[in-house]
C-alpha atoms as one frame of an Amber mdcrd trajectory, in Angstrom:
protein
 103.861 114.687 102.472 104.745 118.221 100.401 105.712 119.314 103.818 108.663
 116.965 103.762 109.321 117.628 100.311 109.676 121.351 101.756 112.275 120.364
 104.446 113.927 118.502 101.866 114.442 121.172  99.461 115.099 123.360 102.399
 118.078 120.966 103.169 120.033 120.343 100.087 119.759 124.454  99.108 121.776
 126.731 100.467 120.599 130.282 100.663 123.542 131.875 100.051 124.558 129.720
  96.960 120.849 130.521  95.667 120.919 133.854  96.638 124.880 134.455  94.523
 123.007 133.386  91.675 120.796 136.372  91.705 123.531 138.851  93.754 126.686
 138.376  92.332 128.576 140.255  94.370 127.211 138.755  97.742 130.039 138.901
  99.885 131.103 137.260 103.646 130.728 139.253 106.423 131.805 137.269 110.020
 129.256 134.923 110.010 127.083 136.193 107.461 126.982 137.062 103.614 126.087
 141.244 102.799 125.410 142.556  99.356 123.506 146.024  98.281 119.736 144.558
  98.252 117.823 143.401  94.961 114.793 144.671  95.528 115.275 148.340  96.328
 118.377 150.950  95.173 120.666 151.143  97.803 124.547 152.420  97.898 125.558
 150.561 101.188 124.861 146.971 101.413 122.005 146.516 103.964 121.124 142.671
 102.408 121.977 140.082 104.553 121.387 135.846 104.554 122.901 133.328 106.747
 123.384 129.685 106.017 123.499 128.638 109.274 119.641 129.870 109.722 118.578
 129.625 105.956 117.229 133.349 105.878 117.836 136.349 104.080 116.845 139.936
 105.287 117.104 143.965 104.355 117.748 145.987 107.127 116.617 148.840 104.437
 113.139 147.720 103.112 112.629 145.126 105.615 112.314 142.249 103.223 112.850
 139.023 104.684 112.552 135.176 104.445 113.921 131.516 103.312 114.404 130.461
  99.741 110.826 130.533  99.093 110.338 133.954  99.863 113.697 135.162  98.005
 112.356 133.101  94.603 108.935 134.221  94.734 109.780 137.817  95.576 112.790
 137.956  92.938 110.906 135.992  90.185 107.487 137.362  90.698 106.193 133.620
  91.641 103.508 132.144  93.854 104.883 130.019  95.806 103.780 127.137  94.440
 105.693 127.944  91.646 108.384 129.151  93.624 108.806 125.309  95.014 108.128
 123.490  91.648 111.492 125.550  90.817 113.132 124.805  94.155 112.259 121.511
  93.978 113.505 120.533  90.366 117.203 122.495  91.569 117.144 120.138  94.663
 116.240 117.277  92.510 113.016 116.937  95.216 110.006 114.722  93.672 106.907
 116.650  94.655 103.255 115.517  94.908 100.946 116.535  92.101  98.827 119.722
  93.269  95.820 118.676  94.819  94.013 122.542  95.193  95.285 125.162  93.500
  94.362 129.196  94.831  91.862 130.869  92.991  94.607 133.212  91.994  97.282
 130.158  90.473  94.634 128.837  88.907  94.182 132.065  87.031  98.110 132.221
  86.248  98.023 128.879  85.130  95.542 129.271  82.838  96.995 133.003  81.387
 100.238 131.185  80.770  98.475 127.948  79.152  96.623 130.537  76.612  99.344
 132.522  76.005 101.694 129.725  74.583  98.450 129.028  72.972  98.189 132.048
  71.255 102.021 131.171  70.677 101.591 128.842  68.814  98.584 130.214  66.812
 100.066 132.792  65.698 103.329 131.133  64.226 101.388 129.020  62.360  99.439
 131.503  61.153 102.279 133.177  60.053 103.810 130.249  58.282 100.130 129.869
  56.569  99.143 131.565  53.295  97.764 134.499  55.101 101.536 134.991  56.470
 102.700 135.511  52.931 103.695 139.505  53.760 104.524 139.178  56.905 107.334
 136.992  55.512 107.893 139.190  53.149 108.814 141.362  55.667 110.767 139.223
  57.936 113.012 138.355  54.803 113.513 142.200  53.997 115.162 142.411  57.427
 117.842 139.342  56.866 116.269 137.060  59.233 115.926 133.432  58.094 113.556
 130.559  58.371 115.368 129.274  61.582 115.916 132.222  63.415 112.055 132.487
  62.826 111.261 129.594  64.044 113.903 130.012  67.553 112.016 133.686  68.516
 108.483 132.044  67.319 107.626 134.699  65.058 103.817 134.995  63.854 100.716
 136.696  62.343  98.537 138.245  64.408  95.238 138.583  61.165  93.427 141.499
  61.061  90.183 139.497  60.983  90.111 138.677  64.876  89.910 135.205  64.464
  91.552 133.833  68.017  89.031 134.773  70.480  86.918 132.160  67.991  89.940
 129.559  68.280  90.919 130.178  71.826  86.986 129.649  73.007  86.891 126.031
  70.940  89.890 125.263  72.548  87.852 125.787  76.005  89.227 129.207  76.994
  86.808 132.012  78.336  86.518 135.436  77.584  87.405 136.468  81.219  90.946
 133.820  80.264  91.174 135.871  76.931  91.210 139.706  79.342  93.160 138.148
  81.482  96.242 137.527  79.028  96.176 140.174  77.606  94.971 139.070  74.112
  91.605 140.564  74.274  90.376 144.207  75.469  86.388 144.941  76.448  84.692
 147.492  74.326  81.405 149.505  73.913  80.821 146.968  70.799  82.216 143.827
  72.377  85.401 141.518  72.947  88.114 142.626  70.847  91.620 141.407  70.133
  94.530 143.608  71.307  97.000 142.539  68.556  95.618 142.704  65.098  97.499
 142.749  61.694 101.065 142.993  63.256 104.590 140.890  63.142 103.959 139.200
  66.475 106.953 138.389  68.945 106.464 136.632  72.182 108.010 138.077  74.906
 109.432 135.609  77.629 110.778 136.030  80.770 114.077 135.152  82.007 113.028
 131.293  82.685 111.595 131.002  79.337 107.981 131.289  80.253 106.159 133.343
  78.168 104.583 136.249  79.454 102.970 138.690  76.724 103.555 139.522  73.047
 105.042 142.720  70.939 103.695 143.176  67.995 104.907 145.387  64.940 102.093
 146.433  62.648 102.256 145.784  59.081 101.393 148.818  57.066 100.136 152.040
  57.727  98.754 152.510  61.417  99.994 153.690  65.139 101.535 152.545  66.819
 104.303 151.077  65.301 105.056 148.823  67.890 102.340 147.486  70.831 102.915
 145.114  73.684 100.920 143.836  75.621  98.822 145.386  78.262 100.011 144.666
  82.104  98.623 141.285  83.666  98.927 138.973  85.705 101.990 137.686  84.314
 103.279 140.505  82.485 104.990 143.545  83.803 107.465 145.314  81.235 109.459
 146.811  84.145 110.231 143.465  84.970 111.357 141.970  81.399 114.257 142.188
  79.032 113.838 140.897  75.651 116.195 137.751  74.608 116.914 137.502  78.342
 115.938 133.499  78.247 118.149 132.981  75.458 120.583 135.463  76.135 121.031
 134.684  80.074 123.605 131.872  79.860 125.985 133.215  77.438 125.869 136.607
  79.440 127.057 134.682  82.301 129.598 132.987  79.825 131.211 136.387  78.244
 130.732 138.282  81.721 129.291 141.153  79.633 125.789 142.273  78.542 124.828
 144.755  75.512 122.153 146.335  76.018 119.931 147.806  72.506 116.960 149.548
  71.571 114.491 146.739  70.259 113.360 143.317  68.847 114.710 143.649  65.920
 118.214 144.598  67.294 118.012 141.526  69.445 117.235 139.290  67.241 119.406
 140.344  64.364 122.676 139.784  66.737 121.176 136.595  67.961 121.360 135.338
  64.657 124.910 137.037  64.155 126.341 135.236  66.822 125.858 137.821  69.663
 124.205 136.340  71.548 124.853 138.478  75.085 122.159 141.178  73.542 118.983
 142.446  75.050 116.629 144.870  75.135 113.742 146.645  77.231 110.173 146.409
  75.672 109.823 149.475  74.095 109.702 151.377  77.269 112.288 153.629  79.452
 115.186 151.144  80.878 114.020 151.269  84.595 115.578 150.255  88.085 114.182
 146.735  88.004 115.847 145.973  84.759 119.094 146.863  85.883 118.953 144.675
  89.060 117.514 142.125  86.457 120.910 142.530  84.460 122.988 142.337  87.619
 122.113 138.588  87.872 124.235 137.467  85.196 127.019 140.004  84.879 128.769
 142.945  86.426 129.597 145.083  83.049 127.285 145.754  80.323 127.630 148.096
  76.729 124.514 150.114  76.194 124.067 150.747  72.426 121.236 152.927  71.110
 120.955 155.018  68.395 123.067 157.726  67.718 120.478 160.254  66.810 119.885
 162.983  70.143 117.062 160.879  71.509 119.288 157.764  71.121 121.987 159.111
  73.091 119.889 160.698  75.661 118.213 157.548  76.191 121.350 155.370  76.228
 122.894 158.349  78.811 119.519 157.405  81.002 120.223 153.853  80.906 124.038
 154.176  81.623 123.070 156.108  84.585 120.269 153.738  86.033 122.850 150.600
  85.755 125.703 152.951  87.647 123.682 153.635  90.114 122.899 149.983  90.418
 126.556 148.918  91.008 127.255 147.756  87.494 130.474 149.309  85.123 128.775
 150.552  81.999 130.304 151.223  78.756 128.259 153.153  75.583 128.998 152.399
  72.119 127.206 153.656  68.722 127.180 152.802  65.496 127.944 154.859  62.085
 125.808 156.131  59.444 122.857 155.584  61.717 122.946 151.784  61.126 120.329
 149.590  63.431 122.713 146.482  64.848 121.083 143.949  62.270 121.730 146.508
  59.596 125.546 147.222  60.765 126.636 142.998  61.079 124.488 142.612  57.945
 126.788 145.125  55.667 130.077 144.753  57.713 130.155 141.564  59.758 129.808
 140.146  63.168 133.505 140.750  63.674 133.312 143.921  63.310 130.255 144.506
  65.188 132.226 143.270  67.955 135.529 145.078  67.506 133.234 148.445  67.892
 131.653 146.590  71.228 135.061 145.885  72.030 136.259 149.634  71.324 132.952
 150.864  73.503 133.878 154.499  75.931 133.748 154.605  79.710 130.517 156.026
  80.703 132.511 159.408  81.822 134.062 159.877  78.623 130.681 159.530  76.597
 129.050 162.302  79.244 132.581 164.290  78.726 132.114 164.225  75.083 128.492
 164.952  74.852 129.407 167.975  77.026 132.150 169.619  75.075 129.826 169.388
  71.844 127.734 171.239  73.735 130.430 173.964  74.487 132.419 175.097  71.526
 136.617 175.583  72.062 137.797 177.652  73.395 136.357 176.343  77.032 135.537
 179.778  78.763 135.457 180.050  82.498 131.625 179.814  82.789 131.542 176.876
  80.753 133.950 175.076  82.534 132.019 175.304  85.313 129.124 174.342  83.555
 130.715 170.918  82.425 131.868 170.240  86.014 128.623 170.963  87.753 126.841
 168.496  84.874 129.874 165.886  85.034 129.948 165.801  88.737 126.026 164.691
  88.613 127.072 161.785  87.019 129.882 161.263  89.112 127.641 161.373  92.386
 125.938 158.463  90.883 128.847 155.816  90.924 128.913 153.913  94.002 132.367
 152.449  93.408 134.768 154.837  95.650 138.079 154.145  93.276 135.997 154.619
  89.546 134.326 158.060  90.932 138.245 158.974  91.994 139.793 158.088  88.491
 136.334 159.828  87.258 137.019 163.069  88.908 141.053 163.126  87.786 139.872
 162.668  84.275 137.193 165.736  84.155 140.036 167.891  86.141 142.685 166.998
  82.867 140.298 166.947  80.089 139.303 170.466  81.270 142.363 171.673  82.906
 140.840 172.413  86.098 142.450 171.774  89.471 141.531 168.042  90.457 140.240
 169.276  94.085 138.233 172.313  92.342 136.109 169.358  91.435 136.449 166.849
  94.192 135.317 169.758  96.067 132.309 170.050  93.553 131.766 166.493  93.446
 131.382 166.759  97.120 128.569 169.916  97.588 126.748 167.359  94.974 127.233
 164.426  97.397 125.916 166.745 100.144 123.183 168.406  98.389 121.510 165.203
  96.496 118.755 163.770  98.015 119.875 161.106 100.047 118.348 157.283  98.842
 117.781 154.573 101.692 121.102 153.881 103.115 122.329 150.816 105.889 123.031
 151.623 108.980 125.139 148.436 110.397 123.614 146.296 112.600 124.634 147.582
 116.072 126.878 145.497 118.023 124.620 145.063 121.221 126.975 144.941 124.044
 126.408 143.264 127.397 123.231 144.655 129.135 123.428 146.184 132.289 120.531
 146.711 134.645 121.342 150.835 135.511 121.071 151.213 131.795 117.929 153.189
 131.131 117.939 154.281 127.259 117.283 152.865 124.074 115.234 150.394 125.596
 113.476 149.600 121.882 117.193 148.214 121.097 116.955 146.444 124.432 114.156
 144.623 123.427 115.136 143.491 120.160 117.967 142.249 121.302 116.344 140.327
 124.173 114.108 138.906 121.117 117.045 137.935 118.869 118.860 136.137 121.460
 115.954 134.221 122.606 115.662 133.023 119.665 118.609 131.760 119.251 118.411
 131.166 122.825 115.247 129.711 123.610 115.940 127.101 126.543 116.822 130.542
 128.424 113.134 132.292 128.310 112.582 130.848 131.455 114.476 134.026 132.744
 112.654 136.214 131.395 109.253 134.501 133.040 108.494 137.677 134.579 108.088
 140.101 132.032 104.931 141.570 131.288 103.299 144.060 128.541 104.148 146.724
 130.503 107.691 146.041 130.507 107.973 146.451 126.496 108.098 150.241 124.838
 106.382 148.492 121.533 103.437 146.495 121.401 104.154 144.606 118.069 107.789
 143.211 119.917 105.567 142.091 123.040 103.367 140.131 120.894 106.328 138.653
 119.242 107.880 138.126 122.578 104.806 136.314 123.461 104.900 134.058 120.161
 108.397 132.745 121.201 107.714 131.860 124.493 104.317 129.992 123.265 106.159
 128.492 120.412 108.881 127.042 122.375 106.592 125.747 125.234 104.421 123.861
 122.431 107.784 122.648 120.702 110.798 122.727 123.250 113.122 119.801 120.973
 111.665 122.101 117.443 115.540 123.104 115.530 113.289 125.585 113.687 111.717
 128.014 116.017 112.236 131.402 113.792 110.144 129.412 110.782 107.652 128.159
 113.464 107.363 131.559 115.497 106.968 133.161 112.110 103.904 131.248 110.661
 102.266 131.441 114.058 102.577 135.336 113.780 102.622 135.985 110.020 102.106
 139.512 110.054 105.376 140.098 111.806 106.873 137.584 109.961 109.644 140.051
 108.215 110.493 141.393 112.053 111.123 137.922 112.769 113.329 137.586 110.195
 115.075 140.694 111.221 115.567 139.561 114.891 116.719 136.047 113.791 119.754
 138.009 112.255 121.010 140.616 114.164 124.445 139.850 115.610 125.340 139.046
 119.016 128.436 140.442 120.900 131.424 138.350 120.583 131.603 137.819 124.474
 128.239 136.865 124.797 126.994 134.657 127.466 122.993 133.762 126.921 122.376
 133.401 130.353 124.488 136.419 132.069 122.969 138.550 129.046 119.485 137.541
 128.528 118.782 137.478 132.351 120.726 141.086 132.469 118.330 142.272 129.330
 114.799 140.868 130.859 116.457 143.270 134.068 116.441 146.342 131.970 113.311
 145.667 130.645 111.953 144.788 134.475 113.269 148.186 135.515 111.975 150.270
 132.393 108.467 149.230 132.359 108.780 150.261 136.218 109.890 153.684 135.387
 107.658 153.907 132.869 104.501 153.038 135.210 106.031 155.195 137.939 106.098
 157.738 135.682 102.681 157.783 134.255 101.022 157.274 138.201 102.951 160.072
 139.555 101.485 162.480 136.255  97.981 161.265 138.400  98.769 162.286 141.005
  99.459 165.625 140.379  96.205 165.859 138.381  94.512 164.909 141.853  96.360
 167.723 143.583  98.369 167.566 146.501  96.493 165.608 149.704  93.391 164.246
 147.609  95.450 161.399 146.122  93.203 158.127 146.829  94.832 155.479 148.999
  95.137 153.007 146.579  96.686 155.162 143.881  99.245 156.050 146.650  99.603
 152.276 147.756 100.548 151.458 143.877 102.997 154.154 143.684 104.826 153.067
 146.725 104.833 149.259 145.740 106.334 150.128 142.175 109.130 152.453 143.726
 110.341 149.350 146.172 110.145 147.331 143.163 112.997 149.806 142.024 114.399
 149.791 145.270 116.937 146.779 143.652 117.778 148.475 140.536 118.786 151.764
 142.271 121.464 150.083 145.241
């Protein structure tokens, strides 16, 4: 059965080991493993997994799962996809699919056309009708095999695939939904027409879209294809599947401007190059890039929008806990054009020679300021620098940062730590961790924070769960929040239907699948290191007890003075004095 196929792959993966590969810099904490999270920006690690429970969860956007959920959320995947991947890492046979959703159906099929539009346009390129295009290609150095490794093609300006896509069974609804074909007032048309075509892949090698570079006059220069299903260019790097394992390899990444520029250094040699798709290098690329390596080189043009761009970028990976380096190249030179005149050796030796990130922002600054520096544009530089500072989360590169400004501009090193820090102050703050509280032992006079109370009842249970027999006499009105009742509720039901189950988060989780990521949450909070389940969770169900008490007593006596004083009913005043001898044991 797939479901033992699941446990399976469940067993022989580790979720920190799968999780490293994506978060390099996951690190141990006591009995878990913390990193800064990869799906949201974040300067204090709020990620956590455990091994012991085979989870993963952000205390800051309240992501949470088990390897499925990490994969498909990381790599965009259903989740049958997500355990056809699992399951070839754990070297799991699974059963063929018997059903598959409406919705992987329609993936499957955009990703079957798409390496059938591959395919047709190679060919067509390698046809008679490719004739300029090749002309083309061979202007630009590349040769027949590098061609044939990036799949090249011919998109005709005819419109001839709907025609060969449709013969080879494909619909025009499969045709809008890859991206090859856009609706019009006079019909189906084909998005790509007349240009140098280059598939785009993702990371795993699957292909996910197209670029396409027109040949001959027309705007604009380069297209790629729309968003779809499958293709989001926020979420791509060009020559990332090829690239990928020799980044991890040389522990370095250079990041350029294009296609062009990838594949150029490809077929130099440098293979640790890649590039966004024509668009703005974005938060989701960087945390892409942060799978494979720690340090990358950002080389753009060196023309103002090149370096403003390549500034950008710097600033988005820096911010995303990477060390970034910029390098340019003379006379203007694209990368293809530099190795092809001077050599891959000295291509590198310039990647090699690439400045700190400060010292490119320094330098871009004093151009801006002719010598000699006056007062006001001191100041200037400092208040600009310092913006860039505030961005680096490492604590000992923004020090070295801030002594370098203070000597390149002769300033006082605290004048600008004391800059550096109104910045600090004054930026808008992003979504920091706060650490996981250590609980403490429960005590039944304690009459705040009962929300933390009851999570912490929850998480303990959990771990706990042949001790919710002490906590039999809890009711709805003795938890603050509805949703933590409910999963309160699902524990206790869970555990009675399976009391010998070794996986009660998983179970509690799919019988309450909206809460599924609270779950999560609770299944990983920390206990106190003196912690005794049954002292604790008895002395927690207390609190609780006693809170929902108040809380009643509270809302009858506001009743009573609405009824004004001697036209309380009898039973109103019965209920009141039952509730305050329930207390009677909290208060002696």
């Amino acid at each position: 059965m797939q479901t033992d196929a699941i446990e399976q792959i469940k067993d022989k993966i580790d979720i920190v080991e799968l999780v490293r590969q994506y978060v390099p810099n996951l690190k141990r904490a006591g009995k878990l493993y913390k990193a800064c999270c990869p799906f949201h920006h974040e300067k204090t690690p709020s990620f956590t997994c455990s091994s012991e429970k085979g989870l993963y969860y952000c205390f800051g956007c309240q992501e949470g799962g088990n390897i499925f959920n990490f994969v498909m959320k990381m790599e965009n995947l259903s989740f049958r996809e997500a355990l056809e991947k699992l399951a070839d890492m754990a070297g799991v046979e699974l059963e063929p699919a018997k059903l598959l959703t409406a919705e992987e159906q329609r993936r499957a099929t955009a990703r079957k056309l798409l390496d059938f539009a591959r395919s047709y346009y190679h060919k067509n390129l390698l046809s008679r009708a490719g004739e300029g295009a090749r002309t083309y290609v061979k202007s630009r150095n590349l040769t027949k095999e590098t061609c044939e490794q990036f799949e090249l093609g011919l998109s005709p300006n005819a419109g001839v695939l709907v025609e060969a896509a449709q013969k080879a069974g494909y619909t025009q609804d499969n045709l809008k939904d890859a991206g090859l074909c856009v609706q019009t007032e006079r019909g189906l048309r084909e998005y790509f027409r007349n240009r140098l075509m280059f598939p785009i892949w993702n990371q795993r090698g699957e292909t996910v879209g197209f670029g396409g570079r027109i040949l001959g006059e027309g705007e604009p220069k380069y297209l790629n294809s729309p968003e779809t299903i499958l293709f989001n260019k926020s979420h791509v790097l060009y020559g990332l599947n090829f690239a990928g394992p020799v980044i991890r390899k040389a522990d370095r990444a250079v990041l350029l401007e294009g296609y062009m520029d990838v594949i150029g250094c490809h077929q130099a040699g440098v293979a640790y190059t890649v590039a966004p798709l024509g668009t703005s290098f974005g938060e989701d690329h960087a945390k892409l890039l942060k799978r494979y390596t720690q340090n990358v080189i950002v080389l753009f043009d060196p023309d103002e929008a090149g370096l403003k761009a390549a500034l950008r970028a710097a600033l988005i990976l820096t911010e995303a806990g990477l060390f970034v380096k910029v390098a340019s190249l003379p006379d203007g030179l694209d990368p293809d054009e530099y190795i092809a005149q001077y050599g891959k050796e000295s291509f590198e030796d310039i990647l090699n020679h690439a400045q700190d990130l400060m010292a490119f922002a320094a330098q871009r600054q004093l151009a801006l300021h002719p010598a000699p520096l006056s007062a006001q544009a001191k100041t200037q530089m400092v208040t600009e620098l310092t913006q860039i500072i505030a961005k680096q989360p490492d604590a000992i590169v923004r020090r070295e940062w801030v002594k370098y400004v203070a000597e390149m501009l002769n300033v006082d090193e605290p004048l600008v730590q004391q800059r550096l820090t109104q910045t600090l102050r004054t930026a808008t703050p992003s979504a920091r961790f706060s650490p996981a509280r250590k609980p403490g032992i429960i005590r039944a006079d304690q009459a705040t924070n009962v929300p933390s109370a009851e999570e912490d009842l929850l998480a303990w249970i959990l771990k706990n769960p042949q001790y919710t027999v002490l906590c039999s006499q809890l009711s709805a009105q003795d938890f603050s929040s509805p949703a933590l009742w409910e999963i309160f509720q699902a524990i206790v039901k869970t555990h009675m239907q399976y009391p010998q189950a070794d996986n009660l988060i998983e179970q509690t989780a799919q019988a309450l699948p909206t809460q599924k990521n609270e779950i999560v949450k609770l299944a990983l909070l920390p206990t106190p290191d003196d912690f005794d389940p049954a002292r604790d969770i008895a002395a927690c169900a207390a609190k609780l007890e006693q809170a929902g008490l108040q809380r009643q007593l509270q809302k009858l006596t506001q009743q009573m003075k609405s009824y004004g004083t001697g036209n309380v009913p009898p039973d109103v005043f019965q209920t009141y004095m039952q509730l305050q001898q329930k207390l009677k044991k909290y208060r002696g």
